[in-house]
XYZ file of C-alpha atoms in Angstrom:
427
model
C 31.744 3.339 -8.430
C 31.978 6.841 -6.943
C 33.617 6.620 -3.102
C 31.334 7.296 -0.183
C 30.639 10.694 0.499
C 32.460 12.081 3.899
C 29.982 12.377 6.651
C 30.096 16.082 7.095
C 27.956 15.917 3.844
C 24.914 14.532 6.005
C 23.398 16.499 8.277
C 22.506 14.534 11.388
C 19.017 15.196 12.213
C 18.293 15.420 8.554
C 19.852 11.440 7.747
C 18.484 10.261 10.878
C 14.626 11.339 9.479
C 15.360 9.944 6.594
C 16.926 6.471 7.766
C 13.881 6.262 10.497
C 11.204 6.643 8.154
C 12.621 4.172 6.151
C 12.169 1.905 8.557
C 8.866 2.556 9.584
C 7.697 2.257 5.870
C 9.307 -1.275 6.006
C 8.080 -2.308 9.260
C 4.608 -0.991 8.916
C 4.407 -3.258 5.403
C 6.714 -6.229 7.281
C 3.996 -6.376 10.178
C 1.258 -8.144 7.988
C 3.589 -10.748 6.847
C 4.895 -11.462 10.303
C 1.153 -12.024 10.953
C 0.293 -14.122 8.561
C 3.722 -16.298 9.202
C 6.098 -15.461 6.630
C 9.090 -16.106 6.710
C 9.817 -12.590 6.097
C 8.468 -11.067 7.929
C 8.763 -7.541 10.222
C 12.456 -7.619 10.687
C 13.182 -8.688 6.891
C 11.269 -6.096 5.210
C 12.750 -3.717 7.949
C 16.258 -4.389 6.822
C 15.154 -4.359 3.659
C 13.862 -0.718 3.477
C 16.217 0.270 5.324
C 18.879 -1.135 3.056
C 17.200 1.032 0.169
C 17.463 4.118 2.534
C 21.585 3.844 2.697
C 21.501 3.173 -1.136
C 19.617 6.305 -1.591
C 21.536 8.668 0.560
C 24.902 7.413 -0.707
C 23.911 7.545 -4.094
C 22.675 6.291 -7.218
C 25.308 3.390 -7.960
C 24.760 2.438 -4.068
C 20.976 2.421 -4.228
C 21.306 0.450 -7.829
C 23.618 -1.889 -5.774
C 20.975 -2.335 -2.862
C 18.198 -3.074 -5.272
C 20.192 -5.295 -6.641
C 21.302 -7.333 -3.555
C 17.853 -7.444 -2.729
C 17.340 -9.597 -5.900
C 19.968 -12.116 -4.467
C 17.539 -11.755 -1.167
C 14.756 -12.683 -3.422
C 15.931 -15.463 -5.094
C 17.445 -16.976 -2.306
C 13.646 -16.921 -0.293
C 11.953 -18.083 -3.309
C 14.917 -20.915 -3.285
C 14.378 -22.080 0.012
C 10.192 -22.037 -0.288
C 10.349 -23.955 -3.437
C 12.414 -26.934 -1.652
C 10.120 -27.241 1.328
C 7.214 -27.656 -1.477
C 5.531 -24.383 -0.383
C 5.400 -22.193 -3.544
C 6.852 -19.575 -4.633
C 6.735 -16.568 -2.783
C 6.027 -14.198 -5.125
C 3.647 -11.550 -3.273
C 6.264 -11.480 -0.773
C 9.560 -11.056 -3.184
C 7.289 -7.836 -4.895
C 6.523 -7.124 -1.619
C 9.964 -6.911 -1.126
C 10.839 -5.037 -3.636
C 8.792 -2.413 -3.461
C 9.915 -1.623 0.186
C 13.528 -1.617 -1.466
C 12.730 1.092 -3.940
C 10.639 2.609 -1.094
C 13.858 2.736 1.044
C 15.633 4.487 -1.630
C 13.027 7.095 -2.009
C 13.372 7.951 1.395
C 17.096 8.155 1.368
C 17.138 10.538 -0.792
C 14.589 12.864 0.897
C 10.693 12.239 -0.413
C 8.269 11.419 2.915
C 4.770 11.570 1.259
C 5.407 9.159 -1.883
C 7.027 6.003 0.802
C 4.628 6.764 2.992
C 1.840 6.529 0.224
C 3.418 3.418 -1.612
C 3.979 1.589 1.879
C -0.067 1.923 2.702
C -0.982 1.051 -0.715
C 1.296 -2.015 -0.340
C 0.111 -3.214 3.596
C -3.433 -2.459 1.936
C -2.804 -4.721 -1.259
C -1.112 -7.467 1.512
C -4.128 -7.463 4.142
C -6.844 -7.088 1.189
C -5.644 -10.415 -0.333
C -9.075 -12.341 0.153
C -11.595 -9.831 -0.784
C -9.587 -8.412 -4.026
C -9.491 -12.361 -4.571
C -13.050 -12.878 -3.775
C -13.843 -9.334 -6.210
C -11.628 -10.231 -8.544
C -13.664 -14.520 -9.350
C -17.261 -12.329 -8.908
C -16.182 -10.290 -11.654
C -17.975 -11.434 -15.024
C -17.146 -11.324 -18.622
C -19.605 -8.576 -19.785
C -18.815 -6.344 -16.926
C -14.568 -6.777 -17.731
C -15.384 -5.245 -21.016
C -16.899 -2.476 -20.258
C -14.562 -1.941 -17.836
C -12.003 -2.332 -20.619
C -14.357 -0.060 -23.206
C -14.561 2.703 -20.553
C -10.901 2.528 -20.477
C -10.399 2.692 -23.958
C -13.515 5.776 -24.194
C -11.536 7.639 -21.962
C -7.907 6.841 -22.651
C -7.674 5.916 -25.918
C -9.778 7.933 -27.801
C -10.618 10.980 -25.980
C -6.201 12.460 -26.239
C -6.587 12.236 -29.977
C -9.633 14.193 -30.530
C -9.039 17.679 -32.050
C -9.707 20.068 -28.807
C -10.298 22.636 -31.275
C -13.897 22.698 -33.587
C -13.536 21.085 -37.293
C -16.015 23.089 -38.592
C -16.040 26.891 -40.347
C -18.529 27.714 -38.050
C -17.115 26.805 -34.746
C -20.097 24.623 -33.682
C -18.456 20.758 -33.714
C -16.241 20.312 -31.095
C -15.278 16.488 -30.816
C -12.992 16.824 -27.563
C -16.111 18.332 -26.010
C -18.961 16.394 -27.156
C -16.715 13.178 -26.267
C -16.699 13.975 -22.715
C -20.187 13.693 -22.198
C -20.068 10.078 -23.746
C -17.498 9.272 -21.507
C -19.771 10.537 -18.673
C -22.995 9.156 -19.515
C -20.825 5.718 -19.638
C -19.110 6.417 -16.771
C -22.472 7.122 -14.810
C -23.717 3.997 -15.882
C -21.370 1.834 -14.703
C -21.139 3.715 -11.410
C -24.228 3.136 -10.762
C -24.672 -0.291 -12.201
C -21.447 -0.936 -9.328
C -23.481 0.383 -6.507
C -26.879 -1.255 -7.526
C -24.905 -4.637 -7.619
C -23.317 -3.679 -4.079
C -25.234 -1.994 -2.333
C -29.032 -3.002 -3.360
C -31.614 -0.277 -3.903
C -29.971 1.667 -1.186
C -27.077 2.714 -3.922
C -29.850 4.639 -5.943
C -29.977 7.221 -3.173
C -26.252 7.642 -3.288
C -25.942 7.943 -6.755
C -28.834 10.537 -6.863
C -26.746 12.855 -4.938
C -23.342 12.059 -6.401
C -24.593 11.769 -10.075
C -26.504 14.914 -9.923
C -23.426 16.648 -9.104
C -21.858 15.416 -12.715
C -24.734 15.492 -14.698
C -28.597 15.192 -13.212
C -29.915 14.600 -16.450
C -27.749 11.456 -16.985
C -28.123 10.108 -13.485
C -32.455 10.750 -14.016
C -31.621 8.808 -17.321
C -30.015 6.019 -15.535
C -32.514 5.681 -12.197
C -35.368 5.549 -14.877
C -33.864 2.938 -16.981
C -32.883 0.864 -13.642
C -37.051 1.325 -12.848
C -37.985 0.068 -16.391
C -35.873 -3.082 -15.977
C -37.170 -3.891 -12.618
C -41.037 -3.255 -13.516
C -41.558 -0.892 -11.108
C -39.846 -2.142 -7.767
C -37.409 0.796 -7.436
C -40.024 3.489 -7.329
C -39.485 4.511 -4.017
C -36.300 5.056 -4.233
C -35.741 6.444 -7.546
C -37.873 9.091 -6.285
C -35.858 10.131 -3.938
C -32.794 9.515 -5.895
C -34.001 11.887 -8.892
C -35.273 14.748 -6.229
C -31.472 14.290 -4.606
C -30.194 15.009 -7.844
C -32.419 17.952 -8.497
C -30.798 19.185 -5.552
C -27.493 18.354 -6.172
C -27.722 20.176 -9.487
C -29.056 23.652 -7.732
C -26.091 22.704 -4.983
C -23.370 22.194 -8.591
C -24.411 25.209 -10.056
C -23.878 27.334 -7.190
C -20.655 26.392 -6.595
C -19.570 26.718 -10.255
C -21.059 30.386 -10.190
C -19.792 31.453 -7.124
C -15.677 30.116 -8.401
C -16.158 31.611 -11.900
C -18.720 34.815 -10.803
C -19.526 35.941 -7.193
C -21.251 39.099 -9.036
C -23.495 36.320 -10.944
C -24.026 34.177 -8.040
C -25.314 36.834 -5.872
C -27.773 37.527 -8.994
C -29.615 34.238 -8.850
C -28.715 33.037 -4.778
C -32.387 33.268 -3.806
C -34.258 30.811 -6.821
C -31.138 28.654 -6.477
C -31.360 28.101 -2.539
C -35.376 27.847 -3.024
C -34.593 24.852 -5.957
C -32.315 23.428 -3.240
C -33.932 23.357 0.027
C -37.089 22.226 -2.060
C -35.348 19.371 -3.370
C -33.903 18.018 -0.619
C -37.183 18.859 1.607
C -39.506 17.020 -0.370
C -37.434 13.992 -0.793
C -37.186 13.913 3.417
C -40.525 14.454 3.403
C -41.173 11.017 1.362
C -38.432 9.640 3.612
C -40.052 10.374 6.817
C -43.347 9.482 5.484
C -43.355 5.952 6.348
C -40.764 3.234 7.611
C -38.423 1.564 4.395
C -39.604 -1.599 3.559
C -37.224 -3.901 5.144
C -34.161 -4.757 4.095
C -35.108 -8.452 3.085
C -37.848 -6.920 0.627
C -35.236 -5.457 -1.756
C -36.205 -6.839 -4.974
C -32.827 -8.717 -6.969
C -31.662 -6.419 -9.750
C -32.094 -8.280 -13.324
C -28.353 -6.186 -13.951
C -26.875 -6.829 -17.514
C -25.018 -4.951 -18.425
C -22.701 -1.879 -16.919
C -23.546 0.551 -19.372
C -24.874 1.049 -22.480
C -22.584 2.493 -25.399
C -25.239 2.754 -28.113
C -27.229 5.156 -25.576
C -23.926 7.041 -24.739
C -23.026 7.984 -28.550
C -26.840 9.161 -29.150
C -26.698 11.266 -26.360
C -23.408 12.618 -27.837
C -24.929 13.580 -30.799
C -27.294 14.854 -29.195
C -25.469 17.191 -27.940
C -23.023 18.175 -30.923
C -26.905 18.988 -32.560
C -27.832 21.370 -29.309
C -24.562 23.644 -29.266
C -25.062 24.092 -32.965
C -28.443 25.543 -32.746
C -27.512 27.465 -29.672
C -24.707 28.623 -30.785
C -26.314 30.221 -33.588
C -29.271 31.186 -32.008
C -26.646 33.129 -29.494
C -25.236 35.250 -32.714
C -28.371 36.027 -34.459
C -30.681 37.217 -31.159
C -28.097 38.542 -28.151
C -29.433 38.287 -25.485
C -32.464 36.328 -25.869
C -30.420 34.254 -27.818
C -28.642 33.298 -24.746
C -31.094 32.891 -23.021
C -32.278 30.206 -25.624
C -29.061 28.347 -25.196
C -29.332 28.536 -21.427
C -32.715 26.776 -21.709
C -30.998 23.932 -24.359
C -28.148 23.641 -22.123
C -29.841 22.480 -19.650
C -31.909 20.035 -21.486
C -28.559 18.070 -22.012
C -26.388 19.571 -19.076
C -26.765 22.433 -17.123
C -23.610 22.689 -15.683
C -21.796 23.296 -19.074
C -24.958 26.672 -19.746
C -24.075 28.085 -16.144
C -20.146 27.664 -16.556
C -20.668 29.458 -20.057
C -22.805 32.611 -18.124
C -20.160 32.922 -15.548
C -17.255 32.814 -18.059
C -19.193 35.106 -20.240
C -19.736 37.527 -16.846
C -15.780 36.833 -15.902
C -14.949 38.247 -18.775
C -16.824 41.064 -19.036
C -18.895 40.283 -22.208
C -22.817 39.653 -20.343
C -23.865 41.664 -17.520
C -24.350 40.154 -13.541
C -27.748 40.084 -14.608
C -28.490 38.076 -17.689
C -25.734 35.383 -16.457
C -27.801 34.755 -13.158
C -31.233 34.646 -15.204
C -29.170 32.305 -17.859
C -27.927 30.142 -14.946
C -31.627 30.175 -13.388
C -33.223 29.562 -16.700
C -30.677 26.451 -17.043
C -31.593 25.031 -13.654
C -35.309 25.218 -14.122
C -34.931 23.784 -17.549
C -32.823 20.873 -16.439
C -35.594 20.145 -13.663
C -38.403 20.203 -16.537
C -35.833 17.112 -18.522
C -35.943 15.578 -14.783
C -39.652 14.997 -15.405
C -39.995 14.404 -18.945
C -37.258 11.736 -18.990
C -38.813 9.737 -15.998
C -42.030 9.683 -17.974
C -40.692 8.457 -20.869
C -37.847 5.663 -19.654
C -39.364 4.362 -16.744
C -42.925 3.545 -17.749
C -44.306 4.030 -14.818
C -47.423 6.186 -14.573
C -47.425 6.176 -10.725
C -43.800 7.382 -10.485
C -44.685 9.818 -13.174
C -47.590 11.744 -11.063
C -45.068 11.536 -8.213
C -42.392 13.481 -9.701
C -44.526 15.591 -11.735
C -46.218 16.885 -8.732
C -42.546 17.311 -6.852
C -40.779 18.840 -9.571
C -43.518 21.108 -10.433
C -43.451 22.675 -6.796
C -39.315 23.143 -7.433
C -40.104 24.758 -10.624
C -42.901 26.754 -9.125
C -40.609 28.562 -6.171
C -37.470 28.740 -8.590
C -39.745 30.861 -10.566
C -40.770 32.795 -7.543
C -37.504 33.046 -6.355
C -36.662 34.213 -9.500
C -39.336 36.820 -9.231
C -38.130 37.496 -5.801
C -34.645 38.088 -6.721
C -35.385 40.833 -9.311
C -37.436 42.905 -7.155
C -34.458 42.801 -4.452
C -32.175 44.016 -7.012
C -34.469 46.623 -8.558
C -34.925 48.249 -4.528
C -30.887 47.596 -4.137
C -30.299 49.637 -7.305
C-alpha cells in the first residue's frame, strides 16, 4: 500500500469542502434513521461517510480499505440485531454502504453525484411505506407491461438497423419502432394517471400527451370513453381540445429551434390553432361547476396498454412514409405538401421537423415549410375528430368535438390566409 501523501499535497480550503460535505451527505441520510430509532443512526452514518471521504482523498487502496472496514461495521450491526431477535438490518447496512462509497466520491472531489445519491437514498429511507404500499397494489398484468415496455424500448429498439432496408429508402425500422414504443408508452401513462388520479388525470394527459403525439393521446382518451360507456365525456373533451393545443404549442417550438425563418412563416394560424384550443376548452370549463368529486365514475382499467394496437399503428406508419415519400419525388412541391397532410394523420411533429430540416438546410423555401407545417397541424386536428368518432362511440361527444375542432380548423385556415397576405405586403 502506497504511503500517505504529505499534507502540502492538500490544499486546505479545498480538503476541508470536501471532508464537510461528506459529512453532510452522511448526516442528512443518518437523520431518518436516528428518527426512526436505529441504532445507527446520525452519528454512525456520519462517521461513516466521512470515513469514505479520507479513503478517497488518500487514495484508491485507502478508500478500498474504508469500504472495506465498513463491511466489518456491517456485519458486526447485523451481528448484534440478529441476537436481540430483531432482524437483520439490511436497509440500514445498504444504507450504509452507500454513504461509504458516497464518502469516497466526495473525497476525491465530485459535489453533485453525493449530493444526488444521498437524496435519492434519505428519499428511498423516508418513502419506505408508500413504495411498500405501491409496490403490494401493483398487479400481475400491469408488472408485465411494465416489463414489455422495458423490453420495447430496451431490448429491441438498440438492435434495429437505424438505417432503411429497403432500395428505395422508405422502411426505416429504428424509426417506425419509436412510435410503437410511444403509442405504448402513452398508454400506460395514462392508464397510471387514470388509476391515480381519477378522471382528473385525463386533463393532464391531454396536455402532456399532445406534446408527444396528439393523435395517440386522442386515441387513448377515446378508447378510455368507449370502456366507460360514456362517463368520461366531459373530460375527454377537454383533454382532446388540450391536446389540440398542445400540438399547435409542440410545433412551434420545434420550428422556431430548427427554423426561425419558417416559424415566422406560419406564427399567425399557429397562435390562432392555439389560443382556440385552449379557449374553447375554458370555455366548457367555466361553463358549469365539475360534478363533484364523489361522482367520478370507477375506471373498468385492464390493462396498461395495448401491444396489438401499438404494432398496427406501426405499420401504419411504415405504409404512410412510403407513399409520401414517393409522392415527395414524383410531384415537388405539392408532393410535400401531400406528405405534410399524411404526416400529420399519424404524427405531426415528425412532417413539421421534416419542413424545418428541409428549410435548415436550404433545400424548401421559408414559405412552403410554414404552409407544410400549417397543413400538418390542421390535418392532425381533422384525425382529432375522426378518431373520437370512431373509438369512442359516442355520438354526443362526437357533435361536441366536431363543432370545436371545426372552429380551430376554420381560423387556422384564416390565419393561414392571414399570414400570406402579411407576407405578400412585407415583400
Amino acid at each position: 500500500m502506497e504511503g500517505i501523501p504529505p499534507a502540502v499535497a492538500w490544499p486546505p480550503l479545498q480538503t476541508l469542502m470536501r471532508l464537510m460535505l461528506a459529512l453532510a451527505v452522511g448526516l442528512f441520510v443518518g437523520l431518518e434513521r436516528e428518527w426512526r430509532g436505529k441504532e445507527a443512526g446520525l452519528r454512525t452514518f456520519g462517521f461513516a461517510s466521512l470515513l469514505g471521504g479520507l479513503g478517497g482523498l488518500l487514495g484508491p487502496p485507502y478508500a478500498i480499505l474504508a469500504i472495506a472496514l465498513l463491511g466489518v461495521l456491517v456485519r458486526f450491526l447485523n451481528w448484534q440485531s440478529l441476537r436481540a431477535n430483531q432482524g437483520a438490518e439490511l436497509t440500514t447496512s445498504a444504507a450504509l454502504l452507500v454513504m461509504g462509497f458516497t464518502g469516497v466520491l466526495c473525497g476525491l472531489g465530485h459535489v453533485v453525484t453525493p449530493a444526488a445519491v444521498a437524496v435519492t437514498s434519505a428519499g428511498l429511507l423516508t418513502w419506505k411505506e408508500r413504495l411498500a404500499g405501491f409496490s403490494h397494489q401493483i398487479t400481475a398484468e400491469e408488472l408485465r407491461s411494465a416489463i414489455l415496455l422495458a423490453i420495447l424500448a430496451f431490448a429491441i429498439y438498440p438492435v434495429l438497423p437505424a438505417e432503411p432496408v429497403d432500395p428505395w429508402g422508405l422502411i426505416a425500422p429504428r424509426a417506425a419502432w419509436v412510435t410503437v414504443i410511444l403509442i405504448a408508452a402513452m398508454g400506460f401513462v395514462n392508464y397510471l394517471l387514470l388509476k391515480l388520479f381519477g378522471a382528473r388525470g385525463v386533463e393532464l394527459t391531454g396536455f402532456l400527451g399532445g406534446l408527444v403525439n396528439s393523435t395517440v393521446t386522442v386515441t387513448e382518451m377515446a378508447n378510455r370513453v368507449r370502456e366507460t360507456e360514456g362517463r368520461l365525456q366531459e373530460v375527454a373533451y377537454r383533454g382532446v381540445m388540450l391536446a389540440t393545443a398542445a400540438m399547435a404549442l409542440r410545433n412551434a417550438v420545434l420550428l422556431g429551434l430548427l427554423s426561425y425563418k419558417a416559424l415566422v412563416n406560419s406564427a399567425v394560424p399557429l397562435a390562432l390553432i392555439l389560443l382556440s384550443s385552449i379557449g374553447l376548452a375554458l370555455v366548457r370549463t367555466l361553463a358549469g361547476p365539475r360534478a363533484p368529486e364523489a361522482s367520478t365514475p370507477t375506471l373498468p382499467l385492464k390493462n396498461p396498454f395495448s401491444l396489438s394496437s401499438a404494432l398496427k399503428f406501426g405499420a401504419f406508419l411504415l405504409i404512410f412514409q412510403g407513399v409520401g415519400t414517393v409522392g415527395q419525388s414524383l410531384m415537388g412541391h405539392a408532393g410535400f405538401y401531400a406528405v405534410s397532410a399524411v404526416g400529420g394523420l399519424v404524427s405531426s411533429a415528425s412532417a413539421v421537423a421534416s419542413a424545418a430540416s428541409l428549410c435548415a438546410h436550404g433545400m424548401l423555401s421559408p414559405t412552403a415549410a410554414g404552409v407544410g407545417a400549417i397543413i400538418a397541424s390542421l390535418a392532425s386536428a381533422v384525425v382529432n375528430f375522426v378518431l373520437v368518432a370512431r373509438v369512442s362511440e359516442q355520438r354526443a361527444l362526437t357533435l361536441r368535438l366536431g363543432w370545436a375542432l371545426g372552429v380551430v380548423f376554420t381560423l387556422g385556415v384564416v390565419g393561414a390566409f392571414v399570414q400570406t397576405r402579411l407576407e405578400g405586403l412585407l415583400h
